[in-house]
XYZ file of C-alpha atoms in Angstrom:
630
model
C 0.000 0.000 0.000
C 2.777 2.333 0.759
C 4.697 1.635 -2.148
C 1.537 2.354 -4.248
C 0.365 5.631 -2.628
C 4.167 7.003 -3.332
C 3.922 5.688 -6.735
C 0.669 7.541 -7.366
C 1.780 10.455 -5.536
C 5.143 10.367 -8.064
C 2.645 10.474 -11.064
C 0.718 13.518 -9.867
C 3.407 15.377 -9.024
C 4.993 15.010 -12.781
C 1.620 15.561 -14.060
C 1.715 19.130 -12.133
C 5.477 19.924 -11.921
C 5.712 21.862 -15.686
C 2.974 23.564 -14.691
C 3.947 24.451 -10.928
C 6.352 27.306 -12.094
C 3.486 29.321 -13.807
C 1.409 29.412 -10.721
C 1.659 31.298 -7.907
C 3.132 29.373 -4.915
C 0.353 28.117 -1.964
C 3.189 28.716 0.666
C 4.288 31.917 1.160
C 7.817 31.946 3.004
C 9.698 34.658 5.030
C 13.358 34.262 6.174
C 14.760 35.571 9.633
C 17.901 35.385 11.674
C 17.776 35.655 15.452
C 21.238 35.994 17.442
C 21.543 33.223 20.316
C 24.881 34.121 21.429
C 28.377 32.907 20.786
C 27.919 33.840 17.235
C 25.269 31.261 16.946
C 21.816 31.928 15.083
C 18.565 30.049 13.887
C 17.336 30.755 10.980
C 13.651 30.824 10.964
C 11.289 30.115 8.348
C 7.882 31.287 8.572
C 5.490 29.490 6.102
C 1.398 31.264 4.915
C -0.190 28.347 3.480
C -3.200 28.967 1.329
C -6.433 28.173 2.155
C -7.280 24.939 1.467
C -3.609 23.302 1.071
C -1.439 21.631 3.478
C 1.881 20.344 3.232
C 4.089 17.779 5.429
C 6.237 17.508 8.158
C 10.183 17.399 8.130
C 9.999 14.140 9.063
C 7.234 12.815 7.339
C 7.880 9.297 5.278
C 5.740 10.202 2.212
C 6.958 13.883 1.001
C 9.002 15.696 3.863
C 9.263 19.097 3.414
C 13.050 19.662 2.877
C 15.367 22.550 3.093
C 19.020 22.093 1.547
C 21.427 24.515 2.556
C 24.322 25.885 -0.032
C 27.760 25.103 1.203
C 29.430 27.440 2.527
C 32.614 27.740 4.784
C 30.983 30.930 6.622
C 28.985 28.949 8.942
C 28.147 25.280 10.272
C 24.400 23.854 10.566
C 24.197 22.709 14.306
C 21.709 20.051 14.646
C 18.971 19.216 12.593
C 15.721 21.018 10.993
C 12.858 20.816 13.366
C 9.606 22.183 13.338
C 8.076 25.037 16.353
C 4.427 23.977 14.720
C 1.745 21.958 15.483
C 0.847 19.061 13.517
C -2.588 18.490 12.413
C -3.517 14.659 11.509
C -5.972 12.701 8.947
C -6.380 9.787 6.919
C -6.528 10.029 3.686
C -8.123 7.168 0.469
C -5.326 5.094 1.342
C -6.564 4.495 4.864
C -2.911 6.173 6.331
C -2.881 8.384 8.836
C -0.891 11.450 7.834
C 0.773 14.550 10.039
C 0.378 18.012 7.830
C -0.191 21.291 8.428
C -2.480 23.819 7.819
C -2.477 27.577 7.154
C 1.022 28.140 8.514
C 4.467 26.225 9.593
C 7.568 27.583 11.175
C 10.846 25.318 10.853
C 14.158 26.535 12.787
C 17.758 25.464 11.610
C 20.475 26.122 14.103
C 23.695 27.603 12.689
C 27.161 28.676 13.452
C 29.041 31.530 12.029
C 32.530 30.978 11.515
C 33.242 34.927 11.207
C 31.460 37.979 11.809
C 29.067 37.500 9.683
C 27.585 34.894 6.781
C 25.627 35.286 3.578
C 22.936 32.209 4.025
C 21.512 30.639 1.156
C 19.892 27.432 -0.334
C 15.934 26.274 -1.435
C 13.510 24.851 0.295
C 11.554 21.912 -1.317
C 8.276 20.788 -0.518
C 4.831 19.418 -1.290
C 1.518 21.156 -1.067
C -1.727 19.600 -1.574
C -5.312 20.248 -1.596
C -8.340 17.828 -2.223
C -7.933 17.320 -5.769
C -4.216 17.083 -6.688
C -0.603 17.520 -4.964
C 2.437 19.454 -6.589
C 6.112 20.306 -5.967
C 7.315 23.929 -4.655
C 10.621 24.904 -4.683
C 11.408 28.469 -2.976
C 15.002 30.044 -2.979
C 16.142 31.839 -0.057
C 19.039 34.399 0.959
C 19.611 36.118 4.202
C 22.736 37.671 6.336
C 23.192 36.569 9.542
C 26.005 38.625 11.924
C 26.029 41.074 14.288
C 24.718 43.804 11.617
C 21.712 42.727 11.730
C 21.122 43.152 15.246
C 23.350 46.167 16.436
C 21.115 48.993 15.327
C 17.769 49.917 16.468
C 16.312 52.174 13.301
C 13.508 53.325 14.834
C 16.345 55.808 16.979
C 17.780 56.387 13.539
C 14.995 57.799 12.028
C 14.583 59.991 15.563
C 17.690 61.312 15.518
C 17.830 62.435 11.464
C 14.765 64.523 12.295
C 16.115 65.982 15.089
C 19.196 66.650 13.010
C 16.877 68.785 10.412
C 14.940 70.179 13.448
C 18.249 71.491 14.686
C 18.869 74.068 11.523
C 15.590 75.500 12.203
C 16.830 76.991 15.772
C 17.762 80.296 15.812
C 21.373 79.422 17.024
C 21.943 77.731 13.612
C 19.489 79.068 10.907
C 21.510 82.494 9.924
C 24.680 80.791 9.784
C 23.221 78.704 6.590
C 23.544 81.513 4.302
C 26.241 83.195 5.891
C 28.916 80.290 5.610
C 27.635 79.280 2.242
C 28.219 82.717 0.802
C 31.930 82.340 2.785
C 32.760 79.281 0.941
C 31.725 80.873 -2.346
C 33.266 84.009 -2.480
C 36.586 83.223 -0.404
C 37.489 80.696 -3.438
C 38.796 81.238 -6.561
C 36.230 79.080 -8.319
C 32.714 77.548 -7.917
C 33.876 74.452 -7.837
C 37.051 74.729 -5.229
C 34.254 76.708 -2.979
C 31.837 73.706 -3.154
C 34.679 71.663 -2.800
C 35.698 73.781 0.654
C 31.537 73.374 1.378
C 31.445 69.986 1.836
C 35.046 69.441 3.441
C 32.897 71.809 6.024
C 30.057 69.086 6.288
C 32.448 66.572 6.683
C 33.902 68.428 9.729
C 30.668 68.898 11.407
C 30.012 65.562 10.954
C 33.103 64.162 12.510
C 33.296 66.575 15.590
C 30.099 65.730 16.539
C 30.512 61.663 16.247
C 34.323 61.229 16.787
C 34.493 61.902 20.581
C 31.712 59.530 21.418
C 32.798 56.633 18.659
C 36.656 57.309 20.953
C 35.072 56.969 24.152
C 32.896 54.196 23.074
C 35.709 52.033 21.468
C 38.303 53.294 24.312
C 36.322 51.639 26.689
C 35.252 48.349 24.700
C 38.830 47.312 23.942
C 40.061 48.536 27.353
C 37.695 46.886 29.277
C 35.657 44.533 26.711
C 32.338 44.381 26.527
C 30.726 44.043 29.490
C 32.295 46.953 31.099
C 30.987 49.151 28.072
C 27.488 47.569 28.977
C 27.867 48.744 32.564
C 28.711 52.534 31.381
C 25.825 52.576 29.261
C 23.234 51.073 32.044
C 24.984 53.308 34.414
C 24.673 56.174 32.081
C 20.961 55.514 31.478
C 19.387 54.296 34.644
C 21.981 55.427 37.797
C 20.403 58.549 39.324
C 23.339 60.973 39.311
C 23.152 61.420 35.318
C 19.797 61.431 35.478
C 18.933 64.508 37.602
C 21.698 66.321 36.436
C 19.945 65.537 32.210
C 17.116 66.809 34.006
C 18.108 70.025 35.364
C 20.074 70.779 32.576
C 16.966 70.315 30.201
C 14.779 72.589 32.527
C 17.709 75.238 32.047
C 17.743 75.494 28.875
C 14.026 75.202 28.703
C 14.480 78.197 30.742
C 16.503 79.769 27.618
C 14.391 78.872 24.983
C 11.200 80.593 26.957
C 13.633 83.630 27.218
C 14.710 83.843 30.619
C 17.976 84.147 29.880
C 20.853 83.241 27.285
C 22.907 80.378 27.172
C 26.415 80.650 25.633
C 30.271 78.708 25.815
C 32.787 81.163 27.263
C 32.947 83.624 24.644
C 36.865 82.998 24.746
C 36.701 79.390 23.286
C 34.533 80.652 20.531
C 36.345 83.636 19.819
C 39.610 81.311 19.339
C 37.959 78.865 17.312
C 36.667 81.675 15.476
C 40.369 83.536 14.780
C 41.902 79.877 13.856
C 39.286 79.694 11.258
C 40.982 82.655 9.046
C 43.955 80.780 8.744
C 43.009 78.970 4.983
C 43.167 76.140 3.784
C 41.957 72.670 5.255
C 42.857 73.801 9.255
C 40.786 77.363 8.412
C 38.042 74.842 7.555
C 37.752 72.333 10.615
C 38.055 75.640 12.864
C 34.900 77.508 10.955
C 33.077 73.995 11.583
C 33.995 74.190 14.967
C 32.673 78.052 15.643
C 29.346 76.399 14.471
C 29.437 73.864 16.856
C 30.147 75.306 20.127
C 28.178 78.722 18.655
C 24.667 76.200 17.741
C 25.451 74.810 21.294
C 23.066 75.938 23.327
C 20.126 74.891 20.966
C 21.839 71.712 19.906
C 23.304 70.747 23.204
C 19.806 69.152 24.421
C 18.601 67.712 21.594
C 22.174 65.997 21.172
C 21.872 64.976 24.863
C 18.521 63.304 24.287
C 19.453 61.410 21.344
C 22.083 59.806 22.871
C 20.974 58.798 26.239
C 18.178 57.063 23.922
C 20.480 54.984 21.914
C 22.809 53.552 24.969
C 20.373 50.771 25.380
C 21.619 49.170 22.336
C 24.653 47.542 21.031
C 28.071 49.204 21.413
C 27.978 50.948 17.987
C 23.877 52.426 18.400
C 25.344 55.607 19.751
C 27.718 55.967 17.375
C 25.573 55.496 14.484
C 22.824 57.579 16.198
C 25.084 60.621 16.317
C 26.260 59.941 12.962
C 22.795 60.172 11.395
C 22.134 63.057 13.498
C 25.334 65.027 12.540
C 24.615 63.828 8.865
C 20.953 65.719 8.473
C 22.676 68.824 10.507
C 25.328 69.536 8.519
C 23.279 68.350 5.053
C 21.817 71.515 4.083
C 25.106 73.207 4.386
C 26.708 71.139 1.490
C 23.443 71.420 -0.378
C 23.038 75.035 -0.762
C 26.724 75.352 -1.192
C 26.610 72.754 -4.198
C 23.311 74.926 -5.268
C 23.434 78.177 -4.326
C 20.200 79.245 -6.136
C 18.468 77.482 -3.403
C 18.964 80.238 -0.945
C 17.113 82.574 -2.929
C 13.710 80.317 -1.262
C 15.023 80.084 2.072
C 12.400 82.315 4.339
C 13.668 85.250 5.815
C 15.375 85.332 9.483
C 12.573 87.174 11.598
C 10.330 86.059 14.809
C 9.544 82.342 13.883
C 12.808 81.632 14.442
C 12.128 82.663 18.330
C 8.910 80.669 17.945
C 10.458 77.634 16.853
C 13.085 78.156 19.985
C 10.011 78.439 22.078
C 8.026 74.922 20.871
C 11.644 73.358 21.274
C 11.579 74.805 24.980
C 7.715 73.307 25.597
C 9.559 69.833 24.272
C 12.312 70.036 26.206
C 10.268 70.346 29.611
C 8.576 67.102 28.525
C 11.427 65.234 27.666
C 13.614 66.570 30.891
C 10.697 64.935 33.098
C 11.932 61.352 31.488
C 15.170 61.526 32.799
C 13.518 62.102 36.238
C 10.820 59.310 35.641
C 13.710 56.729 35.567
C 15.554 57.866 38.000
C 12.235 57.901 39.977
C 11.437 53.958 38.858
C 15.178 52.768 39.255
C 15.472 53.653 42.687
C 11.553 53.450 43.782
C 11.237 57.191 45.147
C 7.187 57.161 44.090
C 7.691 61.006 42.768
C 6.244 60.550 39.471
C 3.504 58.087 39.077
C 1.670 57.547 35.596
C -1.069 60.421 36.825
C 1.821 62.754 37.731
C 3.859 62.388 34.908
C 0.169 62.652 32.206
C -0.578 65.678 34.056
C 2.349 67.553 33.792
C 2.765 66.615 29.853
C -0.854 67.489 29.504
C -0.429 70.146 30.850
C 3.000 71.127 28.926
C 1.661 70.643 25.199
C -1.579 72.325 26.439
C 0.536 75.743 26.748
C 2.159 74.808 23.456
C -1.155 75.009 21.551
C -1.944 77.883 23.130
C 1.680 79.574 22.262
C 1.287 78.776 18.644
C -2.195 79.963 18.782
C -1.429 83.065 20.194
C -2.977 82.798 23.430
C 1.011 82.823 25.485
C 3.541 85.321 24.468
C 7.090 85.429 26.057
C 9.493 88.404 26.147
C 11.095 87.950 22.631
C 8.369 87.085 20.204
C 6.655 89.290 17.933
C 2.983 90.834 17.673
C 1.387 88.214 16.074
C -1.209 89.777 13.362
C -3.139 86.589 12.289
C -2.550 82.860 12.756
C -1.040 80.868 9.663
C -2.372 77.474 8.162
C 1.211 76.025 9.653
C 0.686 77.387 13.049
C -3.026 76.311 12.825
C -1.881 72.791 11.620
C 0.737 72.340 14.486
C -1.731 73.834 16.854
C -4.530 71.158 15.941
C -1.804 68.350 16.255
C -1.202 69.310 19.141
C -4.704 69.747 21.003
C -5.499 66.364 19.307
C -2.548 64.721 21.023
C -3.092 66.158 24.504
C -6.754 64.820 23.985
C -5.187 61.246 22.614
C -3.113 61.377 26.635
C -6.873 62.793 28.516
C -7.859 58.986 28.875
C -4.687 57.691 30.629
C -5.438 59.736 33.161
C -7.971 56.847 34.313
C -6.122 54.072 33.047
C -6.184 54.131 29.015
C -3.088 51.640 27.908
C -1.904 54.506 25.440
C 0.252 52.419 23.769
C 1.620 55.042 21.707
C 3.249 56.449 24.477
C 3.919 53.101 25.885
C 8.100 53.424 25.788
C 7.699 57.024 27.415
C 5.274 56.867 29.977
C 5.873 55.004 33.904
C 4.487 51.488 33.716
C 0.318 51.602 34.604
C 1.007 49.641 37.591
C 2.655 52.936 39.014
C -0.936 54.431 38.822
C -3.592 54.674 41.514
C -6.601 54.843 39.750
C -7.666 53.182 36.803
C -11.354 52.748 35.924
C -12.813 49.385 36.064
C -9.522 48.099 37.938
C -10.571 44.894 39.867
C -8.596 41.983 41.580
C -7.694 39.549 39.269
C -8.084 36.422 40.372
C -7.791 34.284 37.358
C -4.534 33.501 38.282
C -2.623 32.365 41.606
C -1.714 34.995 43.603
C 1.776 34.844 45.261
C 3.646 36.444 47.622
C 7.168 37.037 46.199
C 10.670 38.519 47.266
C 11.001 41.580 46.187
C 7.389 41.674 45.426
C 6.597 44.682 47.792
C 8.283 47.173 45.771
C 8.306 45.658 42.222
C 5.325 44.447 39.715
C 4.045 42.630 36.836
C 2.294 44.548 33.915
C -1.371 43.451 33.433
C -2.246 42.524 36.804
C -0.322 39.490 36.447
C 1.320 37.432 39.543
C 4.868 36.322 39.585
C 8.484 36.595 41.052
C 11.545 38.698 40.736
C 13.881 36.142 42.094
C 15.267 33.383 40.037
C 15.503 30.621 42.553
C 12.331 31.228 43.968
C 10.611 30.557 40.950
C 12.417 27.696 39.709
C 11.377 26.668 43.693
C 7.958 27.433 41.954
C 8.229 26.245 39.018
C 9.045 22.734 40.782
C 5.909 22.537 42.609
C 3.304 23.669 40.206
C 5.028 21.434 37.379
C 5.367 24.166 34.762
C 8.165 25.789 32.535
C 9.079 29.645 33.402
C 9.026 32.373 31.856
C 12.077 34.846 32.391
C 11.875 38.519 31.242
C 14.911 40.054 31.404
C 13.647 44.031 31.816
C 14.547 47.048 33.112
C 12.799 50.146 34.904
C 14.544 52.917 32.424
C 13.945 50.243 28.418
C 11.468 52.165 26.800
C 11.092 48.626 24.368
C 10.442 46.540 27.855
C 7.739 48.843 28.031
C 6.094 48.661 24.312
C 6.565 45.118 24.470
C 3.918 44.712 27.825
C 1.726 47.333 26.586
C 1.405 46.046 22.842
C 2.018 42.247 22.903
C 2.049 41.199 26.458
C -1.805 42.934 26.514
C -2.776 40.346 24.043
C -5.683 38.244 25.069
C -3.705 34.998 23.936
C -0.309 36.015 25.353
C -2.194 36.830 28.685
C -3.646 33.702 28.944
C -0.630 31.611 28.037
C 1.357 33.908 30.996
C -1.001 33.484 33.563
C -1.719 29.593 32.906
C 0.874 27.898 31.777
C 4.011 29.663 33.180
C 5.871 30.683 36.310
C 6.596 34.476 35.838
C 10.008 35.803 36.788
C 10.897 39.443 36.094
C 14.611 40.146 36.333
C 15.363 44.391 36.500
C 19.087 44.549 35.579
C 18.701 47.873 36.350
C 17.088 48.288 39.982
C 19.290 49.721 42.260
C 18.235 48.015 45.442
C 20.907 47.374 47.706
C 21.062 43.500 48.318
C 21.784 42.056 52.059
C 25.084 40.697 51.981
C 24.276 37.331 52.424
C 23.009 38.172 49.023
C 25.614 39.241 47.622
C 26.630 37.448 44.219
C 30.636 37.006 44.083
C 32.001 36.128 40.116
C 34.814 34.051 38.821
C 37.378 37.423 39.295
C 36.352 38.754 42.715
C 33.779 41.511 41.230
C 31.158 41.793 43.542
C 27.685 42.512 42.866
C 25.825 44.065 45.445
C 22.548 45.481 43.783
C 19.122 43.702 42.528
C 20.189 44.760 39.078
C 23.815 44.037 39.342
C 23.050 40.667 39.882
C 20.327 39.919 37.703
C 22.495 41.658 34.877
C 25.232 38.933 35.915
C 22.945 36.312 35.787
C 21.354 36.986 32.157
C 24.663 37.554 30.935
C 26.057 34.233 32.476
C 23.392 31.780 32.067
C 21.472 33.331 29.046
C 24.036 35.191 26.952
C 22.050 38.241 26.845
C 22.976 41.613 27.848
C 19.737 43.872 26.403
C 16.567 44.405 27.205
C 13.980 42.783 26.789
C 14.810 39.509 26.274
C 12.695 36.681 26.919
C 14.180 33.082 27.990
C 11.615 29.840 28.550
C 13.103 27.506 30.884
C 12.784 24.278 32.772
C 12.117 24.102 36.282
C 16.110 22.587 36.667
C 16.562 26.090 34.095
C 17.522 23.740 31.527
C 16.549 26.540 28.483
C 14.034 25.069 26.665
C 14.006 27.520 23.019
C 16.078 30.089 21.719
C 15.671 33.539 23.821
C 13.521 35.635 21.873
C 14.317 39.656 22.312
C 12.149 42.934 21.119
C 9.924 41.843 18.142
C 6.482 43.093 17.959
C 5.158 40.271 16.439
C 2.249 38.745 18.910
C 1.471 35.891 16.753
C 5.371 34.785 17.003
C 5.453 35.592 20.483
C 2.550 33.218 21.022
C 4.373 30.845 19.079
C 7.627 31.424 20.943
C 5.468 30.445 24.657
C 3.656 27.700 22.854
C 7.052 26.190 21.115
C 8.239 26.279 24.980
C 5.536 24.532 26.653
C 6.130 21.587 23.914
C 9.522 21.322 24.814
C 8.878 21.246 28.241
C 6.236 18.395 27.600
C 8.755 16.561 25.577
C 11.285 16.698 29.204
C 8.454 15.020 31.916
C-alpha cells in the first residue's frame, strides 16, 4: 500500500510539476535570523499556506518538506531542521494516517558563524496539496546573519535624522546657513574649489560631533571589553546621578528657549575657534566647523543629549551610528546650498519664527527633561512621578504649546502676532489632538503610543474598572513589595524562587529580562504582552520571573553574588544583569528566555519583536519542549 500511494503520488506530481512554475506558490515563506549568542543563530522560516492546502512535516515518510542549505565555509548547521508547529492529523483514500499542516508552519535550523558575519543561502523543497491534486514547490532563499543585523535599532535612527533637520531651524543655527555658504563661495577662486571647501565643512561637522563619542565608546570596549561598556551605558541611562543632572540641565535650557535668559560657551573658546578659522586652507576649515558647533550649542546641546541617552540601550555601535545620522541631516543643508546656491534665494527670511520655533523646542524640552527624572524615579523606587503625575504635567506642557502657537502665550522675545497661519493652525490642531489622545490615561487608558515614554500603569492609583484579578494564583514574592508585573499578572523577581515554583506547580518559566529605564520593555507589555492569547498563556501555563538589571536596590550581603574574578555585585540589578549575561548570553533588554524548572533553556531567547502571533508561538514552542522533558 505504501509503495503504491508514493507511486501515485510520483505520477501527480509530474503531471503538475511543468505547470507548478506558472502558478503562484500556496506557501508563502519569510526568512529571519535571530542571534543566540556565541555567534550562533537560527534561521527561521515562517510558512502562509493557502487556504485549502497543506503540506508535510520534516519528518514525514511520504513527502518531507526539505530545506538544503548551499555550502558554505561561513557557517556550520548545528543540529537538525525541526519544526516550532503543530501538527494536524488525517487519513486520507489510502486508509494512512498522515501529520500536515495547515495555514502556517515555522521550521528553525540552528547555525554557526565561523566569522562575523555569513551570507545564508539554499531552497527549500516541498509538497503542497489540496483535495484534488498535490504538486512540488521549490522556494530560494538568501539572508545575512552577523552582528549587523542586530546592532542597530532604526527606529532611533529615524529619531535622531529629524532631530538633526529640526536642529537648523533653531535660531542658534538658521543664519549661519547663508552666511557660511556665501563664505565658501566668495573666499574661493572658483565655484567648484568653494563647493569643494563646502562639503570638506560638512564633513567636519560631521566628525566633531561623532568622533568623541565613537573614541570613548571604542576606548572603553577594547580597554575593558564588553561588558564593562554595557555597565557605562546602564549606568549612564538608569543610575540617578546622570539622570537629575539631564534633568536640570533640560529645565535650564528650557528656561533659555522661553527667554529667561541666554545660554552661551565662554565667549573665549569661541572667539579662538573663530580667529583659527581665518587661517586657509583645510585647518581654516575644521576651525569655521567648529565656531558652528560650540556657537549652535546651546540649541543643539539638548537635543544631542537626548538622542544619545536614547540609543545607549543598544549595542556598542547604536550611539555611534545615532550621532552619525544626526550630525549627517545637521550639517546636510550646508553642502546642499553650497553645491546649489540658487536654493537660498527660497530660504524664508530670518525674523520672529525663528524665536517661535526656539520656544516649541523649549515646551519639548520640559517634557522630555521629566523622562530623565521618571527613571531615576522607577530605578530607585522614590514614588515622585507616578503615571497620573507624569500625564498631568505633559498634559499640561503641550496644552501651553497650543496655546503659544495659537497666540494665546507670548514670552518676552516674540513678535505681535497679526493673524494665525495654516502652519501654526496645523501644528496647533496636532497638538490639542494629542493632549486629547493622553486625557484617557489619566484613568487608566493603555496609550500604547506612548507606551516606551510613559511610567508602567502599575505605578498608577486609579484606573477605571480596575478589579482583583483572580484568574490567576496569587503569590507572595521577594522583592514583590516594591516591584510588579504589567497586566495585573502574579509572579516573582527572584530566580531561585521561581524555579522553587516552578518545581511545585510542574510548569516551565518564563524569564523577562527588563529594566525600569527600556522604553522597548515597556512597548513590548503594553502592545504584545496585553494580548488576550499572550495573557492567557502567561497566567496559565508559566511561572513568571521578572529580572530588572537595572534596579538599584541594595542587596543584604548574604546576598551578595561574588564572580569568577572577585567583582562583587551588590545590587538587585547588578546581579540579575550577571545572571542573564552568564546563564542566558544576553545583555539587552527585553529579552525573553523559557526555561525548565532545573533552568535547563528550553528555546532560543527571543528579544524585542512586535510580532504577537510569534510571540505566542515562541510560549507555545516552549511549553512543547517542556512536555517533551516530563
Amino acid at each position: 500500500m505504501k509503495l503504491f500511494k508514493c507511486a501515485a503520488a510520483f505520477v501527480a506530481a509530474v503531471m503538475t510539476v511543468f505547470g507548478a512554475s506558472a502558478q503562484d506558490p500556496t506557501v508563502k515563506w519569510t526568512v529571519t535570523a535571530n542571534p543566540l549568542g556565541d555567534n550562533n543563530y537560527e534561521i527561521v522560516f515562517d510558512g502562509e499556506i493557502a487556504k485549502g492546502y497543506h503540506t508535510y512535516d520534516v519528518k514525514d515518510d511520504f513527502s518531507p518538506t526539505e530545506i538544503i542549505f548551499n555550502e558554505s565555509d561561513a557557517y556550520t548547521l548545528v543540529g537538525e531542521l525541526y519544526s516550532k508547529s503543530e501538527l494536524s492529523t488525517f487519513e486520507d483514500e489510502f486508509g494512512d494516517t498522515l501529520n500536515v499542516y495547515f495555514d502556517h508552519v515555522t521550521l528553525v535550523q540552528n547555525v554557526a558563524l565561523n566569522g562575523a558575519g555569513a551570507n545564508i543561502s539554499g531552497e527549500v523543497f516541498l509538497t503542497s496539496c489540496d483535495e484534488n491534486s498535490c504538486r512540488p514547490e521549490v522556494f530560494e532563499f538568501e539572508i545575512t546573519a552577523g552582528p549587523k543585523s542586530r546592532l542597530i535599532d532604526w527606529g532611533i535612527i529615524l529619531e535622531a535624522i529629524l532631530w538633526g533637520f529640526a536642529a537648523l531651524l533653531t535660531p542658534c543655527v538658521f543664519p549661519m546657513v547663508p552666511m557660511t555658504v556665501s563664505f565658501f563661495l566668495k573666499g574661493s577662486g572658483s565655484k567648484a574649489g568653494g563647493r569643494m571647501k563646502a562639503l570638506m565643512y560638512g564633513i567636519f561637522i560631521v566628525l566633531l560631533y561623532t568622533l568623541p563619542i565613537a573614541v570613548i565608546i571604542l576606548i572603553t570596549r577594547f580597554a575593558g571589553g564588553e561588558t564593562v561598556t554595557a555597565d557605562i551605558f546602564n549606568w549612564l541611562a538608569t543610575h540617578w546621578i546622570p539622570n537629575i543632572i539631564f534633568f536640570v540641565v533640560f529645565m535650564v535650557f528650557a528656561a533659555s528657549f522661553f527667554g529667561a535668559f541666554e545660554i552661551t560657551l565662554p565667549s573665549a573658546l569661541v572667539n579662538k575657534s573663530d580667529r583659527n578659522s581665518d587661517k586657509g586652507g583645510i585647518i581654516g576649515i575644521f576651525f569655521m566647523a567648529l565656531t558652528l558647533v560650540l556657537v549652535s550649542f546651546s540649541c543643539t546641546g539638548p537635543i544631542v543629549g537626548s538622542v544619545l541617552i536614547k540609543s545607549t540601550s543598544g549595542e556598542f555601535l547604536q550611539p555611534i551610528v545615532t550621532m552619525l545620522a544626526f550630525s549627517l541631516a545637521f550639517a546636510l543643508p550646508f553642502t546642499v546650498f553650497a553645491l546649489f546656491p540658487s536654493l537660498l534665494k527660497n530660504l524664508p527670511k530670518s525674523g520672529g519664527w525663528l524665536n517661535s520655533v526656539k520656544v516649541v523646542l523649549g515646551f519639548i524640552e520640559v517634557a522630555l527633561g521629566f523622562k530623565f527624572l521618571s527613571v531615576a524615579d522607577q530605578t530607585y523606587h522614590w514614588g515622585l512621578l507616578d503615571r497620573e503625575v507624569y500625564l498631568a504635567i505633559w498634559i499640561v506642557c503641550f496644552s501651553l504649546m497650543g496655546l503659544y502657537l495659537l497666540g494665546k502665550l507670548r514670552f518676552a522675545h516674540d513678535s505681535k502676532l497679526e493673524y494665525i497661519s495654516v502652519t501654526r493652525l496645523t501644528l496647533a490642531i496636532g497638538v490639542f489632538a494629542f493632549v486629547v489622545y493622553m486625557i484617557p490615561g489619566m484613568w487608566g487608558a493603555p496609550l500604547k503610543a506612548l507606551s516606551g515614554y510613559l511610567p508602567p500603569i502599575q505605578t498608577q492609583d486609579f484606573v477605571v474598572g480596575k478589579s482583583a484579578d483572580t484568574s490567576g494564583e496569587v503569590v507572595k514574592a521577594k522583592y514583590g513589595d516594591f516591584l510588579h508585573l504589567p497586566h495585573g499578572l502574579s509572579g516573582y523577581f527572584d530566580l531561585e524562587e521561581a524555579k522553587d515554583a516552578a518545581a511545585k506547580s510542574g510548569k516551565p518559566i518564563f524569564v523577562d529580562v527588563t529594566g525600569h529605564g527600556c522604553v522597548n520593555c515597556r512597548e513590548m507589555e503594553a502592545r504584545v504582552w496585553s494580548d488576550p492569547a499572550v495573557l492567557e498563556i502567561l497566567r496559565n501555563d508559566y511561572v513568571i520571573v521578572a529580572l530588572y538589571c537595572d534596579d538599584k536596590t541594595k542587596l543584604p550581603e548574604s546576598e551578595w553574588l561574588t564572580d569568577d574574578d572577585g567583582k562583587v555585585y551588590k545590587s538587585l540589578g547588578q546581579k540579575n544583569s550577571y545572571i542573564t549575561r552568564t546563564l542566558f548570553n544576553v545583555n539587552a533588554q527585553p529579552n525573553y528566555v523559557l526555561l525548565s524548572p532545573d533552568g535547563t533553556q528550553l528555546v532560543p531567547a527571543r528579544a524585542y519583536d512586535l510580532d504577537v502571533n510569534g510571540f505566542v508561538q515562541f510560549l507555545e514552542s516552549g511549553i512543547d519542549e517542556y512536555s517533551k522533558l516530563k
